[in-house]
XYZ file of C-alpha atoms in Angstrom:
398
model
C 180.437 274.579 127.439
C 177.671 277.026 126.683
C 177.770 278.403 130.226
C 181.205 279.819 129.446
C 179.539 282.431 127.257
C 177.882 284.041 130.288
C 181.108 285.956 130.834
C 180.417 287.839 127.621
C 176.647 287.962 127.171
C 175.357 287.624 130.739
C 173.299 284.981 132.558
C 169.980 286.484 131.522
C 170.818 286.148 127.853
C 171.753 282.487 128.302
C 168.574 281.828 130.269
C 166.470 283.081 127.382
C 168.449 280.860 125.024
C 167.727 277.768 127.118
C 164.034 278.642 127.450
C 163.603 278.838 123.683
C 165.627 275.645 123.178
C 163.321 273.759 125.568
C 160.466 274.322 123.132
C 162.487 272.578 120.419
C 164.004 269.793 122.512
C 164.626 266.612 120.552
C 163.877 267.877 117.059
C 166.237 266.897 114.271
C 168.052 269.661 112.413
C 170.292 269.467 109.363
C 172.666 272.129 108.060
C 173.809 271.770 104.442
C 176.506 273.851 102.768
C 179.282 273.478 100.193
C 182.520 273.293 102.174
C 183.812 272.039 105.516
C 186.523 274.671 105.776
C 187.408 278.071 104.407
C 185.073 281.043 104.711
C 182.672 282.250 107.337
C 179.838 279.740 106.856
C 181.991 276.718 107.631
C 183.611 278.545 110.520
C 180.256 279.396 112.085
C 178.859 275.887 111.649
C 181.953 274.365 113.234
C 181.123 276.270 116.425
C 177.351 276.390 116.214
C 176.514 272.717 115.606
C 177.989 271.362 118.883
C 176.366 274.155 120.889
C 172.960 273.477 119.346
C 173.392 269.804 120.315
C 174.223 270.894 123.851
C 170.894 272.744 123.898
C 169.069 269.470 123.270
C 168.599 269.464 119.493
C 169.694 266.578 117.263
C 171.848 268.538 114.832
C 173.846 267.268 111.858
C 175.944 269.072 109.255
C 176.464 267.739 105.735
C 178.436 269.087 102.788
C 177.435 268.709 99.139
C 179.977 267.651 96.558
C 180.647 268.723 93.001
C 183.322 268.751 90.339
C 185.345 271.709 89.090
C 182.700 272.609 86.542
C 179.997 272.748 89.214
C 182.019 275.056 91.450
C 182.890 277.306 88.493
C 179.148 277.577 87.895
C 178.337 278.316 91.533
C 181.144 280.870 91.744
C 179.662 282.607 88.691
C 176.268 282.465 90.435
C 177.862 284.003 93.526
C 179.427 286.848 91.546
C 176.363 287.564 89.423
C 174.013 287.503 92.407
C 176.249 290.078 94.085
C 176.168 292.209 90.943
C 179.869 291.864 90.137
C 179.642 289.953 86.885
C 177.044 288.807 84.398
C 179.183 286.021 82.994
C 177.832 282.483 83.328
C 179.512 279.366 81.888
C 177.780 277.693 78.965
C 175.207 275.214 80.242
C 175.446 276.684 83.758
C 171.867 275.972 84.762
C 172.014 272.379 83.487
C 175.284 271.747 85.370
C 173.776 273.190 88.535
C 170.674 271.006 88.323
C 172.712 267.890 87.509
C 174.692 268.188 90.741
C 171.580 268.931 92.779
C 170.195 265.602 91.547
C 173.444 263.788 92.398
C 173.636 265.283 95.879
C 169.956 264.635 96.551
C 170.528 260.960 95.809
C 173.470 260.790 98.227
C 172.371 262.986 101.143
C 169.676 262.004 103.574
C 167.691 265.181 104.234
C 164.966 263.504 106.269
C 164.993 265.964 109.211
C 162.454 268.129 111.030
C 164.264 271.336 110.009
C 166.781 271.734 107.180
C 168.975 274.841 106.873
C 170.394 275.135 103.350
C 173.221 277.656 103.254
C 173.769 279.843 100.184
C 173.029 279.182 96.499
C 175.282 276.153 95.967
C 172.910 273.567 97.525
C 169.691 275.613 97.228
C 168.307 273.358 94.477
C 168.042 270.426 96.901
C 164.615 271.832 97.760
C 163.307 270.183 94.586
C 163.895 266.821 96.298
C 162.358 267.691 99.671
C 160.559 264.788 101.292
C 159.492 266.207 104.638
C 160.253 268.781 107.335
C 160.542 272.537 107.186
C 163.253 273.988 104.982
C 164.999 277.331 105.504
C 167.241 278.972 102.934
C 170.057 280.778 104.731
C 171.570 283.373 102.399
C 174.971 284.736 103.431
C 175.563 286.947 100.386
C 174.278 290.268 99.053
C 171.256 289.608 96.801
C 170.012 293.190 96.692
C 171.057 293.822 93.046
C 171.455 290.457 91.319
C 171.898 289.655 87.643
C 168.241 288.961 86.674
C 168.677 285.613 84.811
C 170.600 284.087 87.726
C 168.168 285.425 90.286
C 165.097 284.253 88.359
C 166.600 280.753 88.138
C 167.397 280.683 91.843
C 164.179 282.367 92.927
C 162.079 279.541 91.495
C 163.807 277.279 94.009
C 163.812 279.700 96.958
C 160.056 280.157 96.635
C 159.658 276.497 97.631
C 161.274 277.057 101.048
C 159.322 277.725 104.220
C 161.436 280.775 105.068
C 164.585 282.628 104.085
C 167.207 284.245 106.294
C 169.332 287.185 105.176
C 172.148 288.936 107.043
C 171.241 292.581 106.477
C 167.846 294.313 106.023
C 168.866 295.858 102.677
C 169.298 292.336 101.240
C 165.553 291.708 101.597
C 163.699 290.906 98.369
C 160.247 292.322 97.596
C 159.783 289.696 94.877
C 160.019 286.760 97.317
C 156.778 285.509 98.782
C 158.379 283.381 101.528
C 158.893 284.961 104.984
C 162.290 286.633 105.269
C 164.168 287.017 108.567
C 167.219 289.175 109.250
C 169.889 287.337 111.247
C 173.421 288.786 111.193
C 176.277 286.269 111.531
C 178.486 286.066 114.605
C 181.909 285.268 115.991
C 182.859 282.890 118.773
C 184.676 284.753 121.588
C 185.975 281.437 122.984
C 187.644 280.289 119.780
C 191.394 280.356 119.355
C 190.892 282.983 116.676
C 189.127 285.379 119.012
C 190.568 284.747 122.476
C 192.849 287.399 123.913
C 196.466 286.454 123.265
C 199.629 287.880 124.783
C 201.397 290.558 122.762
C 204.531 288.422 122.797
C 202.651 285.661 120.992
C 201.333 288.080 118.395
C 204.796 289.524 117.768
C 206.323 286.065 117.490
C 203.835 285.064 114.793
C 204.251 288.321 112.875
C 208.026 287.964 112.894
C 207.721 284.355 111.770
C 206.048 285.643 108.598
C 208.659 288.326 108.017
C 206.920 291.380 109.510
C 208.965 293.972 111.398
C 207.022 294.621 114.611
C 208.898 297.877 115.206
C 207.187 299.480 112.197
C 203.434 300.069 111.577
C 201.449 297.183 110.101
C 198.113 297.323 108.293
C 196.304 294.059 107.664
C 193.403 292.674 105.701
C 192.254 289.107 106.373
C 190.342 287.888 103.334
C 190.041 285.312 100.655
C 191.723 286.276 97.411
C 188.413 287.280 95.881
C 187.550 290.232 93.626
C 184.776 291.164 96.064
C 187.392 291.768 98.762
C 189.268 294.204 96.485
C 192.828 292.951 97.128
C 194.193 295.167 94.366
C 192.477 298.165 95.973
C 194.100 297.234 99.283
C 197.535 297.308 97.693
C 196.811 300.659 96.054
C 195.768 301.941 99.473
C 199.048 300.743 100.925
C 201.081 302.388 98.152
C 199.417 305.752 98.788
C 199.946 305.368 102.523
C 203.571 304.388 102.033
C 204.364 307.875 100.679
C 203.715 309.245 104.168
C 204.512 306.423 106.617
C 207.032 303.570 106.598
C 204.219 301.055 106.825
C 203.956 297.344 106.012
C 200.973 295.505 104.518
C 199.832 291.983 105.379
C 197.090 290.499 103.187
C 196.281 287.124 104.680
C 194.017 284.644 102.911
C 193.328 280.946 102.766
C 192.079 278.635 100.005
C 188.507 277.339 99.857
C 187.490 274.220 97.960
C 184.344 275.892 96.588
C 186.211 278.912 95.166
C 188.045 278.051 91.927
C 188.649 281.740 91.205
C 191.000 282.261 94.158
C 194.218 281.332 92.361
C 193.536 283.750 89.494
C 192.847 286.608 91.930
C 195.995 285.741 93.884
C 198.135 285.965 90.738
C 196.707 289.394 89.864
C 197.307 290.584 93.412
C 200.914 289.413 93.272
C 201.378 291.313 90.000
C 199.985 294.495 91.573
C 202.286 294.108 94.592
C 205.407 293.905 92.423
C 208.696 293.449 94.254
C 207.910 295.536 97.332
C 209.308 293.545 100.254
C 206.960 295.316 102.688
C 203.901 293.754 101.044
C 203.243 290.327 102.532
C 200.716 288.277 100.557
C 200.118 285.135 102.562
C 198.045 282.073 101.732
C 197.652 280.234 105.027
C 196.083 276.787 105.465
C 192.461 276.703 106.661
C 192.125 276.789 110.442
C 195.217 278.965 110.932
C 193.284 280.512 113.789
C 196.160 281.514 116.051
C 197.954 283.145 113.137
C 194.843 285.124 112.137
C 194.389 286.208 115.744
C 198.015 287.359 115.858
C 197.736 289.386 112.661
C 194.575 291.125 113.858
C 195.861 291.672 117.411
C 199.324 292.816 116.375
C 198.353 295.188 113.569
C 198.063 298.936 113.925
C 195.146 299.207 111.492
C 192.832 296.480 110.181
C 191.047 296.862 106.873
C 188.178 295.092 105.131
C 188.011 297.090 101.934
C 185.412 294.936 100.205
C 183.437 296.201 97.220
C 180.764 293.517 97.788
C 180.238 291.744 101.073
C 177.632 289.508 102.637
C 178.692 290.363 106.174
C 182.464 290.209 106.680
C 183.150 288.261 109.878
C 186.722 289.539 109.904
C 185.373 292.987 110.757
C 183.771 291.762 113.986
C 186.882 289.701 114.734
C 189.100 292.789 114.553
C 186.665 295.006 116.461
C 186.487 292.359 119.180
C 190.254 292.730 119.564
C 189.860 296.465 120.087
C 191.026 297.501 116.632
C 189.484 300.363 114.693
C 188.478 299.018 111.292
C 188.477 300.693 107.893
C 185.722 298.929 105.984
C 184.188 299.069 102.527
C 180.817 300.769 102.547
C 178.921 297.731 101.330
C 176.770 294.807 102.457
C 177.036 293.912 106.128
C 180.106 295.984 106.907
C 178.130 299.131 107.871
C 176.328 297.055 110.512
C 179.686 296.587 112.198
C 181.670 299.673 111.237
C 179.674 302.613 112.545
C 181.336 305.586 110.912
C 183.523 307.537 113.345
C 182.269 305.348 116.220
C 183.895 301.941 115.613
C 185.906 302.793 112.471
C 185.527 304.380 109.069
C 183.539 303.409 105.992
C 185.222 304.001 102.649
C 184.437 303.698 98.956
C 187.858 304.191 97.382
C 191.533 303.400 98.029
C 192.104 307.153 98.471
C 189.602 307.295 101.338
C 191.076 304.170 102.896
C 194.591 305.630 102.752
C 193.368 308.900 104.273
C 191.770 307.211 107.280
C 194.609 304.740 107.748
C 197.061 307.637 107.937
C 194.757 309.432 110.377
C 194.552 306.397 112.666
C 198.314 305.872 112.559
C 198.928 309.485 113.554
C 196.156 309.744 116.163
C 196.567 306.597 118.233
C 194.167 307.760 120.945
C 191.387 307.986 118.349
C 192.166 304.464 117.150
C 192.006 303.202 120.735
C 188.660 304.912 121.366
C 187.097 303.511 118.205
C 188.498 300.080 118.986
C 186.999 300.097 122.490
C 183.632 301.146 121.052
C 183.922 298.376 118.487
C 184.496 295.646 121.056
C 181.372 296.683 122.964
C 179.377 296.890 119.725
C 180.361 293.312 118.893
C 179.644 292.123 122.431
C 176.118 293.420 122.213
C 175.312 292.296 118.674
C 177.598 289.802 116.985
C 178.483 286.981 119.377
C 177.487 283.350 118.832
C 174.746 282.972 121.522
C 172.648 285.732 119.909
C 173.047 284.034 116.541
C 171.854 280.670 117.889
C 168.922 282.305 119.660
C 167.816 283.922 116.396
C 167.978 280.590 114.553
C 165.926 278.945 117.290
C 163.321 281.679 116.946
C 163.074 281.116 113.200
C 162.674 277.382 113.835
C 159.822 277.991 116.258
C 158.152 280.056 113.527
C 158.428 277.509 110.729
C 157.403 274.641 113.035
C 154.518 276.597 114.541
C 155.860 276.083 118.085
C 154.484 278.438 120.747
């Protein structure tokens, strides 16, 4: 299977991947996160784990469990670490530690290397028995709420290394080695393969879109960090100039109890405008997501906080210019006026969306640049290679 990626990254790149993997042949590796589906972490692990096995590593993936209270706590951690909110539920730290103890008693973490993804399972380090442990942080921790960060930092300091997605997320107050590894997309997945325009149009029509009129799309969870209300305000400003339609396409995630509340507020902001399509699709609606990105005239990711934003690379890979929030990992992908436009407000987003709708040749040029930018930097083989390199470091393999 892995040889199929040579079409995109070249034989030489795959050769280097195999050479590094040979040094790690036979080691046991565990990935731990908080959900099997919904969101970029689960999506990446679904593709990465079988490929790492194909490279000769014994790789497993396990998911922690928790009740509603636990996931309300971890969502508040998530928001406060990203600087959005300082609200924490009463007894938050005690609830967090209780579920770390429960999960530690149920999960076997006896592996040579353990990747713990994000804050939700980070406290498992207190129950480490052996191996090298790596904390993989997928969110923006550059300006966290101090009490939450201090609580988490005491656990992160026990890891052998930490991985962040963007250099600006690096922490001077962490003593453990920190590596920068941006996430990636899988060009062979149903979500990212090239599909026929007829297929894209069929899916868009199925969800009520008129393919004869311009469509702007954002693919995101219903999450305050993704600014769904700002997206609708952008659309309303744009609508004064162009007969455009908006598709905001999300899906539920079991570790995000806030999603329903954000969805209700977004619906209220949309009002009764029949050209606003707020869709909550089941997880793994990969063909549908592909169709929305491929069939749209402009793709947005107007986040106000963002760890990376895989949907940006997904859209760029399909040759779409992207209007992205100037935050987190989005500027790694959206190079201003090269692969899209970075914005800070709905007004800026509406301005550039109108520009791209009126100047189609510019949109095509930026989209072509974007696909090449993703090919060089944000495809799955590079991501796996970087993880292997971090493993060689923590294991002392030469």
